[in-house]
Amino acid sequence: MSSLPTPAAAPAPTPVPAPAATRLPRVLRGILSLDDFEAAARRRLPRPIYGYVAGAAENNHSRDDNRAAFAELGFVPRVLVDVSRRDQSVELFGRRYATPFGIAPMGISALSAYRGDIVLARAAQAAGIGAIMSGSSLIPLEAVHEAAPGTWFQAYLPGDPARIDALIERVARAGYRTLVLTVDIPVSANRENNVRTGFSTPLKPSLRLAWDGLTHPAWLAGTFLRTLARHGMPHFENSFATRGAPILSANVLRDFSARDHLNWAHVARIRRAWKGELVIKGIMSPADAALARQHGVDGIIVSNHGGRQLDGTVSPLRVLPDVAEAAGGMVVMMDSGIRRGADVLKALALGARYVFVGRPMNYAAAVAGEAGVAHAIRLLRDEVDRNLAMLGLLSCAALDVGVLRPMGPMGAAR
């Protein structure tokens, strides 16, 4: 195996004070919570693209359980505590982030918003929070790192040593410090919603697809045609070390090969080669968390992929305490279903050190670009701040399971 360059030291994100109130763009003035972005994005995006982002697998049971799990837990606040000096910043891998949440990796986000991967990464950097770029992206990873140093890179790797070596060498050469290996896609999921809405990868030209574009002129002109004019036809740029399929093609197929070969022996190989932080995303079992620790992994993300893989997988929140216990000294993070500041704090109380937010940030970028993502970050950050104060806590480190109780009928709590 070739010797890989050591990832360059990226500027460390630092806590960013809340900016002074500014006049929001008109499109954002009615957006009061992360959930509000979805309706606005649905109006702007063509049906296939909105369906791809919003949908999950089969009957969406896992996607829906991600939200239901949070609703089953309530808080027990303390009062008459001086919380005037509260601080929600957290430290990960020797870097301090302004909030305990970041932006999850989302594939083909440049189809939802113009230069979507860069928009998400820049907004995160400006706010002092973490962001993970998806390997299923349409902008070269080098361009995203140049625009926002400190962004993490997420890879879908096949069980092919030559392809593994080539991609991680490229990622290291680009200057990334944190590599996130997503491991819950051995095969493609049964996403019937994609078929129903006309989405595929690559997209197939059709009269229906053309009509979907024409009936959403703001997206057509502001995202798709603008991208074509300035950057040409988007391709999958980062699945492997070389360029992949175009996003629009009548015949070309996207390469999903050999992911069902990936196993812990490949993780050991990646750990030997990768000199930066190595994170595994998609851990749901305590046994797998223990194996990750044994293989020298630096952190894990407890995740069911937003409900987009195996339908019927429980919410990550339900397994988080057991996984965190098995993780030992590794950094434990979580995604899937985060929509409110209360959700962030519940996950932290159950053992996560950090959480990632997906779909709402994609919707925010689609609605108003970088300004939309910045507004989404502010909304969630302000909710975290208010909730810490009302819980009687000064910091995220003070959270533990003692602040939580079951919600619902009294009998359920006995």
mmCIF file of C-alpha atoms in Angstrom:
data_model
loop_
_atom_site.group_PDB
_atom_site.id
_atom_site.type_symbol
_atom_site.label_atom_id
_atom_site.label_comp_id
_atom_site.label_asym_id
_atom_site.label_seq_id
_atom_site.Cartn_x
_atom_site.Cartn_y
_atom_site.Cartn_z
ATOM 1 C CA MET A 1 0.000 0.000 0.000
ATOM 2 C CA SER A 2 1.355 3.448 -0.885
ATOM 3 C CA SER A 3 2.326 5.882 1.849
ATOM 4 C CA LEU A 4 -0.382 8.486 2.220
ATOM 5 C CA PRO A 5 0.176 12.161 2.945
ATOM 6 C CA THR A 6 -0.604 13.255 6.470
ATOM 7 C CA PRO A 7 -3.807 15.338 6.440
ATOM 8 C CA ALA A 8 -3.069 19.013 6.829
ATOM 9 C CA ALA A 9 -3.981 20.716 10.079
ATOM 10 C CA ALA A 10 -7.230 22.565 9.379
ATOM 11 C CA PRO A 11 -8.134 25.798 11.161
ATOM 12 C CA ALA A 12 -9.979 24.855 14.334
ATOM 13 C CA PRO A 13 -13.581 26.057 14.482
ATOM 14 C CA THR A 14 -14.083 28.386 17.430
ATOM 15 C CA PRO A 15 -17.256 29.387 19.234
ATOM 16 C CA VAL A 16 -19.035 32.118 17.319
ATOM 17 C CA PRO A 17 -21.130 34.652 19.225
ATOM 18 C CA ALA A 18 -24.726 35.072 18.168
ATOM 19 C CA PRO A 19 -24.788 37.727 15.428
ATOM 20 C CA ALA A 20 -26.747 40.883 15.795
ATOM 21 C CA ALA A 21 -30.283 40.678 14.457
ATOM 22 C CA THR A 22 -30.378 41.263 10.717
ATOM 23 C CA ARG A 23 -33.229 41.620 8.305
ATOM 24 C CA LEU A 24 -34.032 38.233 6.874
ATOM 25 C CA PRO A 25 -34.743 37.684 3.193
ATOM 26 C CA ARG A 26 -38.491 37.652 2.591
ATOM 27 C CA VAL A 27 -38.543 33.918 1.905
ATOM 28 C CA LEU A 28 -37.193 33.221 5.410
ATOM 29 C CA ARG A 29 -39.382 35.547 7.462
ATOM 30 C CA GLY A 30 -42.055 32.955 8.128
ATOM 31 C CA ILE A 31 -39.530 30.216 8.944
ATOM 32 C CA LEU A 32 -39.671 29.807 12.728
ATOM 33 C CA SER A 33 -38.377 26.240 13.135
ATOM 34 C CA LEU A 34 -36.519 23.598 11.154
ATOM 35 C CA ASP A 35 -39.801 21.902 10.248
ATOM 36 C CA ASP A 36 -40.942 25.062 8.447
ATOM 37 C CA PHE A 37 -38.219 24.673 5.828
ATOM 38 C CA GLU A 38 -39.739 21.483 4.429
ATOM 39 C CA ALA A 39 -42.970 23.046 3.125
ATOM 40 C CA ALA A 40 -41.023 25.886 1.515
ATOM 41 C CA ALA A 41 -38.576 23.459 -0.100
ATOM 42 C CA ARG A 42 -41.403 21.282 -1.383
ATOM 43 C CA ARG A 43 -42.816 24.264 -3.278
ATOM 44 C CA ARG A 44 -39.452 25.101 -4.798
ATOM 45 C CA LEU A 45 -38.077 21.667 -5.713
ATOM 46 C CA PRO A 46 -39.251 19.452 -8.578
ATOM 47 C CA ARG A 47 -41.188 16.417 -7.386
ATOM 48 C CA PRO A 48 -38.416 13.818 -7.980
ATOM 49 C CA ILE A 49 -35.802 15.810 -6.067
ATOM 50 C CA TYR A 50 -38.069 16.647 -3.147
ATOM 51 C CA GLY A 51 -39.168 12.998 -3.039
ATOM 52 C CA TYR A 52 -35.564 11.811 -2.939
ATOM 53 C CA VAL A 53 -34.742 14.038 0.042
ATOM 54 C CA ALA A 54 -37.982 13.557 1.981
ATOM 55 C CA GLY A 55 -38.515 9.853 1.473
ATOM 56 C CA ALA A 56 -36.935 6.871 3.153
ATOM 57 C CA ALA A 57 -37.194 3.108 2.595
ATOM 58 C CA GLU A 58 -40.308 1.001 1.979
ATOM 59 C CA ASN A 59 -43.047 2.103 4.436
ATOM 60 C CA ASN A 60 -40.948 4.801 6.164
ATOM 61 C CA HIS A 61 -41.324 3.076 9.549
ATOM 62 C CA SER A 62 -37.732 3.781 10.575
ATOM 63 C CA ARG A 63 -37.891 7.398 9.440
ATOM 64 C CA ASP A 64 -41.046 7.915 11.495
ATOM 65 C CA ASP A 65 -39.640 6.117 14.554
ATOM 66 C CA ASN A 66 -36.706 8.513 14.533
ATOM 67 C CA ARG A 67 -39.120 11.302 15.461
ATOM 68 C CA ALA A 68 -41.365 9.188 17.701
ATOM 69 C CA ALA A 69 -38.463 8.196 19.947
ATOM 70 C CA PHE A 70 -37.748 11.809 20.876
ATOM 71 C CA ALA A 71 -41.414 12.446 21.698
ATOM 72 C CA GLU A 72 -41.378 9.587 24.208
ATOM 73 C CA LEU A 73 -38.887 11.386 26.464
ATOM 74 C CA GLY A 74 -39.501 14.476 28.594
ATOM 75 C CA PHE A 75 -37.334 16.738 30.762
ATOM 76 C CA VAL A 76 -37.135 17.242 34.515
ATOM 77 C CA PRO A 77 -35.827 20.828 34.860
ATOM 78 C CA ARG A 78 -34.134 22.420 37.855
ATOM 79 C CA VAL A 79 -35.019 25.989 38.884
ATOM 80 C CA LEU A 80 -33.438 28.917 40.735
ATOM 81 C CA VAL A 81 -30.068 28.206 39.145
ATOM 82 C CA ASP A 82 -27.879 31.047 37.890
ATOM 83 C CA VAL A 83 -27.598 30.171 34.179
ATOM 84 C CA SER A 84 -26.398 33.572 32.996
ATOM 85 C CA ARG A 85 -22.992 32.164 31.920
ATOM 86 C CA ARG A 86 -24.199 29.168 29.916
ATOM 87 C CA ASP A 87 -22.057 27.866 27.069
ATOM 88 C CA GLN A 88 -23.166 25.270 24.524
ATOM 89 C CA SER A 89 -19.780 24.778 22.864
ATOM 90 C CA VAL A 90 -18.274 21.277 22.775
ATOM 91 C CA GLU A 91 -14.903 19.767 21.924
ATOM 92 C CA LEU A 92 -14.351 17.011 19.375
ATOM 93 C CA PHE A 93 -10.960 15.613 18.392
ATOM 94 C CA GLY A 94 -9.150 18.559 19.968
ATOM 95 C CA ARG A 95 -11.280 21.165 18.182
ATOM 96 C CA ARG A 96 -13.934 23.295 19.808
ATOM 97 C CA TYR A 97 -17.268 23.768 18.050
ATOM 98 C CA ALA A 98 -19.758 26.506 18.853
ATOM 99 C CA THR A 99 -22.718 24.171 19.265
ATOM 100 C CA PRO A 100 -23.319 20.453 19.931
ATOM 101 C CA PHE A 101 -24.776 19.913 16.442
ATOM 102 C CA GLY A 102 -23.430 19.893 12.913
ATOM 103 C CA ILE A 103 -24.554 19.175 9.352
ATOM 104 C CA ALA A 104 -24.878 15.543 8.272
ATOM 105 C CA PRO A 105 -23.616 14.272 4.897
ATOM 106 C CA MET A 106 -26.299 14.413 2.209
ATOM 107 C CA GLY A 107 -25.842 13.054 -1.282
ATOM 108 C CA ILE A 108 -26.450 15.118 -4.419
ATOM 109 C CA SER A 109 -27.229 18.259 -2.373
ATOM 110 C CA ALA A 110 -25.970 20.317 -5.322
ATOM 111 C CA LEU A 111 -29.156 19.224 -7.103
ATOM 112 C CA SER A 112 -31.298 20.782 -4.368
ATOM 113 C CA ALA A 113 -29.363 24.041 -4.161
ATOM 114 C CA TYR A 114 -26.809 25.700 -6.409
ATOM 115 C CA ARG A 115 -23.358 24.487 -5.262
ATOM 116 C CA GLY A 116 -25.141 22.819 -2.370
ATOM 117 C CA ASP A 117 -22.124 21.051 -0.830
ATOM 118 C CA ILE A 118 -20.183 24.303 -0.698
ATOM 119 C CA VAL A 119 -23.208 26.215 0.617
ATOM 120 C CA LEU A 120 -23.610 23.756 3.508
ATOM 121 C CA ALA A 121 -19.898 23.663 4.327
ATOM 122 C CA ARG A 122 -19.467 27.444 4.232
ATOM 123 C CA ALA A 123 -22.506 28.076 6.420
ATOM 124 C CA ALA A 124 -21.209 25.551 8.942
ATOM 125 C CA GLN A 125 -17.752 27.085 8.972
ATOM 126 C CA ALA A 126 -19.156 30.595 9.441
ATOM 127 C CA ALA A 127 -21.214 29.394 12.418
ATOM 128 C CA GLY A 128 -18.323 27.454 13.964
ATOM 129 C CA ILE A 129 -20.044 24.071 13.674
ATOM 130 C CA GLY A 130 -19.094 20.762 12.076
ATOM 131 C CA ALA A 131 -20.123 19.620 8.610
ATOM 132 C CA ILE A 132 -19.626 16.346 6.753
ATOM 133 C CA MET A 133 -19.436 16.283 2.966
ATOM 134 C CA SER A 134 -21.085 13.283 1.316
ATOM 135 C CA GLY A 135 -19.202 10.942 -0.962
ATOM 136 C CA SER A 136 -22.344 10.861 -3.133
ATOM 137 C CA SER A 137 -21.789 14.475 -4.092
ATOM 138 C CA LEU A 138 -21.666 16.400 -7.343
ATOM 139 C CA ILE A 139 -18.846 18.814 -6.491
ATOM 140 C CA PRO A 140 -15.211 17.652 -6.256
ATOM 141 C CA LEU A 141 -14.117 17.144 -2.658
ATOM 142 C CA GLU A 142 -11.086 19.362 -3.308
ATOM 143 C CA ALA A 143 -13.323 22.337 -4.129
ATOM 144 C CA VAL A 144 -15.346 21.904 -0.939
ATOM 145 C CA HIS A 145 -12.274 21.684 1.279
ATOM 146 C CA GLU A 146 -10.792 24.757 -0.391
ATOM 147 C CA ALA A 147 -14.020 26.690 0.257
ATOM 148 C CA ALA A 148 -14.401 25.464 3.850
ATOM 149 C CA PRO A 149 -11.302 23.932 5.454
ATOM 150 C CA GLY A 150 -12.182 21.782 8.436
ATOM 151 C CA THR A 151 -15.078 20.036 6.693
ATOM 152 C CA TRP A 152 -15.140 16.261 7.246
ATOM 153 C CA PHE A 153 -15.387 13.818 4.312
ATOM 154 C CA GLN A 154 -17.757 10.847 4.289
ATOM 155 C CA ALA A 155 -17.009 7.882 2.036
ATOM 156 C CA TYR A 156 -19.007 4.906 0.752
ATOM 157 C CA LEU A 157 -16.194 2.471 0.118
ATOM 158 C CA PRO A 158 -16.366 -0.827 -1.754
ATOM 159 C CA GLY A 159 -14.609 -3.943 -0.522
ATOM 160 C CA ASP A 160 -11.898 -3.385 -3.120
ATOM 161 C CA PRO A 161 -8.469 -2.590 -1.641
ATOM 162 C CA ALA A 162 -7.209 -0.791 -4.753
ATOM 163 C CA ARG A 163 -10.224 1.534 -4.853
ATOM 164 C CA ILE A 164 -10.068 2.064 -1.098
ATOM 165 C CA ASP A 165 -6.398 3.039 -1.225
ATOM 166 C CA ALA A 166 -6.882 5.375 -4.173
ATOM 167 C CA LEU A 167 -9.810 7.269 -2.647
ATOM 168 C CA ILE A 168 -8.343 7.739 0.819
ATOM 169 C CA GLU A 169 -5.073 8.905 -0.732
ATOM 170 C CA ARG A 170 -7.061 11.511 -2.685
ATOM 171 C CA VAL A 171 -8.951 12.617 0.442
ATOM 172 C CA ALA A 172 -5.723 12.980 2.439
ATOM 173 C CA ARG A 173 -4.037 14.882 -0.390
ATOM 174 C CA ALA A 174 -6.944 17.345 -0.425
ATOM 175 C CA GLY A 175 -6.240 18.192 3.227
ATOM 176 C CA TYR A 176 -9.138 16.533 5.060
ATOM 177 C CA ARG A 177 -8.420 15.567 8.677
ATOM 178 C CA THR A 178 -11.546 13.537 9.474
ATOM 179 C CA LEU A 179 -12.685 10.587 7.354
ATOM 180 C CA VAL A 180 -16.183 9.229 7.978
ATOM 181 C CA LEU A 181 -16.747 5.698 6.715
ATOM 182 C CA THR A 182 -20.447 4.913 6.217
ATOM 183 C CA VAL A 183 -21.027 1.186 6.674
ATOM 184 C CA ASP A 184 -24.795 0.620 6.511
ATOM 185 C CA ILE A 185 -25.135 0.327 2.718
ATOM 186 C CA PRO A 186 -23.932 -3.166 1.758
ATOM 187 C CA VAL A 187 -26.634 -3.118 -0.940
ATOM 188 C CA SER A 188 -28.971 -0.478 -2.323
ATOM 189 C CA ALA A 189 -32.091 0.096 -0.245
ATOM 190 C CA ASN A 190 -35.637 -0.493 -1.479
ATOM 191 C CA ARG A 191 -36.625 3.158 -1.901
ATOM 192 C CA GLU A 192 -40.003 2.795 -3.533
ATOM 193 C CA ASN A 193 -40.642 6.514 -3.019
ATOM 194 C CA ASN A 194 -37.930 7.238 -5.584
ATOM 195 C CA VAL A 195 -39.732 5.142 -8.172
ATOM 196 C CA ARG A 196 -43.070 6.760 -7.368
ATOM 197 C CA THR A 197 -41.680 10.288 -7.739
ATOM 198 C CA GLY A 198 -39.603 9.562 -10.835
ATOM 199 C CA PHE A 199 -36.196 9.796 -9.207
ATOM 200 C CA SER A 200 -33.211 7.657 -10.169
ATOM 201 C CA THR A 201 -29.438 7.953 -10.174
ATOM 202 C CA PRO A 202 -28.610 9.002 -12.775
ATOM 203 C CA LEU A 203 -31.847 10.786 -13.651
ATOM 204 C CA LYS A 204 -33.400 9.509 -16.874
ATOM 205 C CA PRO A 205 -34.548 12.164 -19.371
ATOM 206 C CA SER A 206 -38.317 12.041 -19.872
ATOM 207 C CA LEU A 207 -41.270 14.276 -20.623
ATOM 208 C CA ARG A 208 -42.319 14.003 -16.969
ATOM 209 C CA LEU A 209 -38.880 15.102 -15.763
ATOM 210 C CA ALA A 210 -38.893 18.032 -18.185
ATOM 211 C CA TRP A 211 -42.369 19.059 -16.973
ATOM 212 C CA ASP A 212 -41.256 18.846 -13.340
ATOM 213 C CA GLY A 213 -38.432 21.236 -14.156
ATOM 214 C CA LEU A 214 -40.518 23.674 -16.183
ATOM 215 C CA THR A 215 -43.165 23.908 -13.466
ATOM 216 C CA HIS A 216 -40.501 24.902 -10.922
ATOM 217 C CA PRO A 217 -38.837 27.814 -12.729
ATOM 218 C CA ALA A 218 -36.969 29.204 -9.702
ATOM 219 C CA TRP A 219 -35.170 25.882 -9.245
ATOM 220 C CA LEU A 220 -34.699 25.367 -12.999
ATOM 221 C CA ALA A 221 -33.041 28.743 -13.536
ATOM 222 C CA GLY A 222 -31.398 29.229 -10.173
ATOM 223 C CA THR A 223 -29.982 25.744 -9.646
ATOM 224 C CA PHE A 224 -29.971 23.443 -12.662
ATOM 225 C CA LEU A 225 -29.433 25.816 -15.609
ATOM 226 C CA ARG A 226 -27.058 27.972 -13.558
ATOM 227 C CA THR A 227 -24.991 24.883 -12.789
ATOM 228 C CA LEU A 228 -24.961 23.794 -16.444
ATOM 229 C CA ALA A 229 -23.893 27.247 -17.606
ATOM 230 C CA ARG A 230 -21.087 27.671 -15.080
ATOM 231 C CA HIS A 231 -19.866 24.137 -14.395
ATOM 232 C CA GLY A 232 -21.295 21.824 -17.036
ATOM 233 C CA MET A 233 -23.302 18.665 -16.428
ATOM 234 C CA PRO A 234 -22.895 17.524 -12.795
ATOM 235 C CA HIS A 235 -21.241 14.158 -12.227
ATOM 236 C CA PHE A 236 -20.770 11.971 -9.175
ATOM 237 C CA GLU A 237 -17.336 13.268 -8.300
ATOM 238 C CA ASN A 238 -16.258 11.520 -5.115
ATOM 239 C CA SER A 239 -17.535 7.952 -4.982
ATOM 240 C CA PHE A 240 -14.083 6.771 -6.063
ATOM 241 C CA ALA A 241 -10.749 8.364 -6.888
ATOM 242 C CA THR A 242 -11.944 9.063 -10.424
ATOM 243 C CA ARG A 243 -15.000 10.858 -11.756
ATOM 244 C CA GLY A 244 -18.248 8.901 -11.860
ATOM 245 C CA ALA A 245 -21.487 8.977 -13.829
ATOM 246 C CA PRO A 246 -23.303 12.168 -14.872
ATOM 247 C CA ILE A 247 -26.420 13.043 -12.899
ATOM 248 C CA LEU A 248 -28.541 13.077 -16.076
ATOM 249 C CA SER A 249 -28.138 10.219 -18.541
ATOM 250 C CA ALA A 250 -30.327 7.904 -20.544
ATOM 251 C CA ASN A 251 -27.914 4.959 -20.420
ATOM 252 C CA VAL A 252 -25.102 5.353 -17.868
ATOM 253 C CA LEU A 253 -25.484 3.495 -14.572
ATOM 254 C CA ARG A 254 -24.020 4.662 -11.267
ATOM 255 C CA ASP A 255 -21.435 2.256 -9.836
ATOM 256 C CA PHE A 256 -22.564 0.656 -6.548
ATOM 257 C CA SER A 257 -20.288 -2.360 -6.963
ATOM 258 C CA ALA A 258 -18.682 -4.466 -4.239
ATOM 259 C CA ARG A 259 -20.042 -2.683 -1.174
ATOM 260 C CA ASP A 260 -21.348 -6.012 0.109
ATOM 261 C CA HIS A 261 -17.705 -7.154 0.351
ATOM 262 C CA LEU A 262 -16.737 -4.473 2.910
ATOM 263 C CA ASN A 263 -15.816 -5.932 6.326
ATOM 264 C CA TRP A 264 -13.718 -5.313 9.438
ATOM 265 C CA ALA A 265 -10.532 -6.383 7.646
ATOM 266 C CA HIS A 266 -11.011 -3.402 5.341
ATOM 267 C CA VAL A 267 -11.524 -1.147 8.380
ATOM 268 C CA ALA A 268 -8.166 -2.361 9.717
ATOM 269 C CA ARG A 269 -6.553 -1.531 6.387
ATOM 270 C CA ILE A 270 -8.104 1.941 6.343
ATOM 271 C CA ARG A 271 -7.010 2.550 9.942
ATOM 272 C CA ARG A 272 -3.396 1.737 9.024
ATOM 273 C CA ALA A 273 -3.474 4.056 6.026
ATOM 274 C CA TRP A 274 -5.480 7.014 7.353
ATOM 275 C CA LYS A 275 -3.435 9.339 9.573
ATOM 276 C CA GLY A 276 -6.281 11.614 10.644
ATOM 277 C CA GLU A 277 -9.392 10.909 12.688
ATOM 278 C CA LEU A 278 -11.392 7.892 11.531
ATOM 279 C CA VAL A 279 -15.131 7.826 12.246
ATOM 280 C CA ILE A 280 -17.549 4.992 11.423
ATOM 281 C CA LYS A 281 -21.117 6.041 10.623
ATOM 282 C CA GLY A 282 -24.021 3.617 10.778
ATOM 283 C CA ILE A 283 -23.274 1.833 14.054
ATOM 284 C CA MET A 284 -26.451 0.591 15.786
ATOM 285 C CA SER A 285 -25.229 -2.416 17.783
ATOM 286 C CA PRO A 286 -23.147 -2.275 20.977
ATOM 287 C CA ALA A 287 -21.174 -5.244 19.622
ATOM 288 C CA ASP A 288 -20.185 -3.236 16.542
ATOM 289 C CA ALA A 289 -19.237 -0.268 18.722
ATOM 290 C CA ALA A 290 -16.899 -2.548 20.676
ATOM 291 C CA LEU A 291 -15.366 -3.850 17.429
ATOM 292 C CA ALA A 292 -14.831 -0.298 16.200
ATOM 293 C CA ARG A 293 -12.978 0.484 19.441
ATOM 294 C CA GLN A 294 -10.834 -2.631 19.027
ATOM 295 C CA HIS A 295 -9.898 -1.508 15.509
ATOM 296 C CA GLY A 296 -8.620 1.859 16.713
ATOM 297 C CA VAL A 297 -11.504 3.942 15.364
ATOM 298 C CA ASP A 298 -11.618 7.443 16.865
ATOM 299 C CA GLY A 299 -15.374 7.960 16.814
ATOM 300 C CA ILE A 300 -18.705 6.506 15.769
ATOM 301 C CA ILE A 301 -21.986 7.972 14.560
ATOM 302 C CA VAL A 302 -25.013 6.048 15.793
ATOM 303 C CA SER A 303 -27.329 6.236 12.790
ATOM 304 C CA ASN A 304 -30.001 4.409 10.809
ATOM 305 C CA HIS A 305 -29.292 6.627 7.798
ATOM 306 C CA GLY A 306 -32.381 8.737 8.427
ATOM 307 C CA GLY A 307 -34.529 5.633 7.908
ATOM 308 C CA ARG A 308 -33.278 5.337 4.329
ATOM 309 C CA GLN A 309 -31.785 1.831 4.500
ATOM 310 C CA LEU A 310 -33.339 -1.115 6.378
ATOM 311 C CA ASP A 311 -36.941 -0.165 7.115
ATOM 312 C CA GLY A 312 -37.827 -1.415 10.565
ATOM 313 C CA THR A 313 -34.481 -0.468 12.101
ATOM 314 C CA VAL A 314 -35.169 1.237 15.430
ATOM 315 C CA SER A 315 -34.334 4.854 16.092
ATOM 316 C CA PRO A 316 -30.676 5.476 17.010
ATOM 317 C CA LEU A 317 -31.939 7.204 20.154
ATOM 318 C CA ARG A 318 -33.299 3.876 21.451
ATOM 319 C CA VAL A 319 -29.917 2.127 21.271
ATOM 320 C CA LEU A 320 -27.719 5.132 22.046
ATOM 321 C CA PRO A 321 -27.137 4.441 25.776
ATOM 322 C CA ASP A 322 -26.037 0.836 25.176
ATOM 323 C CA VAL A 323 -23.871 1.775 22.208
ATOM 324 C CA ALA A 324 -22.254 4.625 24.153
ATOM 325 C CA GLU A 325 -21.406 2.264 27.009
ATOM 326 C CA ALA A 326 -19.776 -0.232 24.633
ATOM 327 C CA ALA A 327 -17.848 2.547 22.875
ATOM 328 C CA GLY A 328 -15.561 3.147 25.829
ATOM 329 C CA GLY A 329 -13.364 6.157 25.186
ATOM 330 C CA MET A 330 -14.391 6.709 21.568
ATOM 331 C CA VAL A 331 -16.267 9.865 20.598
ATOM 332 C CA VAL A 332 -19.956 8.932 20.237
ATOM 333 C CA MET A 333 -22.150 10.971 17.891
ATOM 334 C CA MET A 334 -25.654 10.484 16.515
ATOM 335 C CA ASP A 335 -27.870 11.496 13.624
ATOM 336 C CA SER A 336 -31.381 10.705 12.320
ATOM 337 C CA GLY A 337 -34.484 12.614 13.363
ATOM 338 C CA ILE A 338 -32.994 15.742 14.985
ATOM 339 C CA ARG A 339 -35.412 18.642 14.478
ATOM 340 C CA ARG A 340 -35.402 20.664 17.723
ATOM 341 C CA GLY A 341 -32.969 21.916 20.315
ATOM 342 C CA ALA A 342 -34.748 19.591 22.743
ATOM 343 C CA ASP A 343 -33.821 16.650 20.489
ATOM 344 C CA VAL A 344 -30.171 17.687 20.580
ATOM 345 C CA LEU A 345 -30.153 17.806 24.381
ATOM 346 C CA LYS A 346 -31.982 14.477 24.746
ATOM 347 C CA ALA A 347 -29.363 12.779 22.570
ATOM 348 C CA LEU A 348 -26.552 14.323 24.591
ATOM 349 C CA ALA A 349 -28.190 13.228 27.845
ATOM 350 C CA LEU A 350 -28.278 9.630 26.564
ATOM 351 C CA GLY A 351 -24.596 9.488 25.710
ATOM 352 C CA ALA A 352 -23.871 11.379 22.475
ATOM 353 C CA ARG A 353 -21.216 14.072 22.516
ATOM 354 C CA TYR A 354 -22.413 15.602 19.234
ATOM 355 C CA VAL A 355 -25.303 15.202 16.782
ATOM 356 C CA PHE A 356 -25.799 15.852 13.092
ATOM 357 C CA VAL A 357 -28.835 17.279 11.282
ATOM 358 C CA GLY A 358 -29.645 16.223 7.728
ATOM 359 C CA ARG A 359 -32.837 16.898 5.782
ATOM 360 C CA PRO A 360 -33.704 20.302 7.336
ATOM 361 C CA MET A 361 -30.320 21.709 6.306
ATOM 362 C CA ASN A 362 -30.857 20.426 2.769
ATOM 363 C CA TYR A 363 -34.270 22.101 2.680
ATOM 364 C CA ALA A 364 -32.794 25.326 4.062
ATOM 365 C CA ALA A 365 -30.167 25.390 1.303
ATOM 366 C CA ALA A 366 -32.844 24.758 -1.328
ATOM 367 C CA VAL A 367 -35.002 27.599 -0.002
ATOM 368 C CA ALA A 368 -32.383 30.329 0.410
ATOM 369 C CA GLY A 369 -28.863 29.052 -0.170
ATOM 370 C CA GLU A 370 -26.247 29.911 2.421
ATOM 371 C CA ALA A 371 -28.571 32.450 4.074
ATOM 372 C CA GLY A 372 -31.142 29.707 4.549
ATOM 373 C CA VAL A 373 -28.644 27.338 6.162
ATOM 374 C CA ALA A 374 -27.342 30.118 8.407
ATOM 375 C CA HIS A 375 -30.923 30.816 9.524
ATOM 376 C CA ALA A 376 -31.512 27.127 10.242
ATOM 377 C CA ILE A 377 -28.353 26.982 12.352
ATOM 378 C CA ARG A 378 -29.407 30.094 14.294
ATOM 379 C CA LEU A 379 -32.863 28.685 14.995
ATOM 380 C CA LEU A 380 -31.491 25.421 16.361
ATOM 381 C CA ARG A 381 -28.683 27.098 18.284
ATOM 382 C CA ASP A 382 -31.164 29.453 19.957
ATOM 383 C CA GLU A 383 -33.387 26.516 20.923
ATOM 384 C CA VAL A 384 -30.436 24.725 22.507
ATOM 385 C CA ASP A 385 -29.537 27.881 24.434
ATOM 386 C CA ARG A 386 -33.089 28.460 25.721
ATOM 387 C CA ASN A 387 -33.516 24.833 26.696
ATOM 388 C CA LEU A 388 -30.241 24.720 28.615
ATOM 389 C CA ALA A 389 -31.362 27.790 30.559
ATOM 390 C CA MET A 390 -34.786 26.357 31.343
ATOM 391 C CA LEU A 391 -33.245 23.055 32.418
ATOM 392 C CA GLY A 392 -31.074 24.950 34.876
ATOM 393 C CA LEU A 393 -27.827 23.901 33.167
ATOM 394 C CA LEU A 394 -24.734 25.881 32.203
ATOM 395 C CA SER A 395 -23.274 23.542 29.606
ATOM 396 C CA CYS A 396 -23.887 20.473 27.497
ATOM 397 C CA ALA A 397 -21.414 18.544 29.657
ATOM 398 C CA ALA A 398 -23.873 18.836 32.572
ATOM 399 C CA LEU A 399 -26.482 16.758 30.739
ATOM 400 C CA ASP A 400 -27.070 13.174 31.783
ATOM 401 C CA VAL A 401 -29.901 10.662 31.831
ATOM 402 C CA GLY A 402 -31.145 12.106 35.119
ATOM 403 C CA VAL A 403 -32.793 15.015 33.286
ATOM 404 C CA LEU A 404 -35.068 12.643 31.339
ATOM 405 C CA ARG A 405 -38.271 10.763 32.135
ATOM 406 C CA PRO A 406 -40.721 8.834 29.929
ATOM 407 C CA MET A 407 -43.555 10.847 28.385
ATOM 408 C CA GLY A 408 -47.053 9.446 27.988
ATOM 409 C CA PRO A 409 -49.635 7.726 30.219
ATOM 410 C CA MET A 410 -48.663 7.478 33.873
ATOM 411 C CA GLY A 411 -48.685 3.689 33.615
ATOM 412 C CA ALA A 412 -45.903 3.782 31.040
ATOM 413 C CA ALA A 413 -43.584 5.489 33.507
ATOM 414 C CA ARG A 414 -43.965 2.858 36.282
#
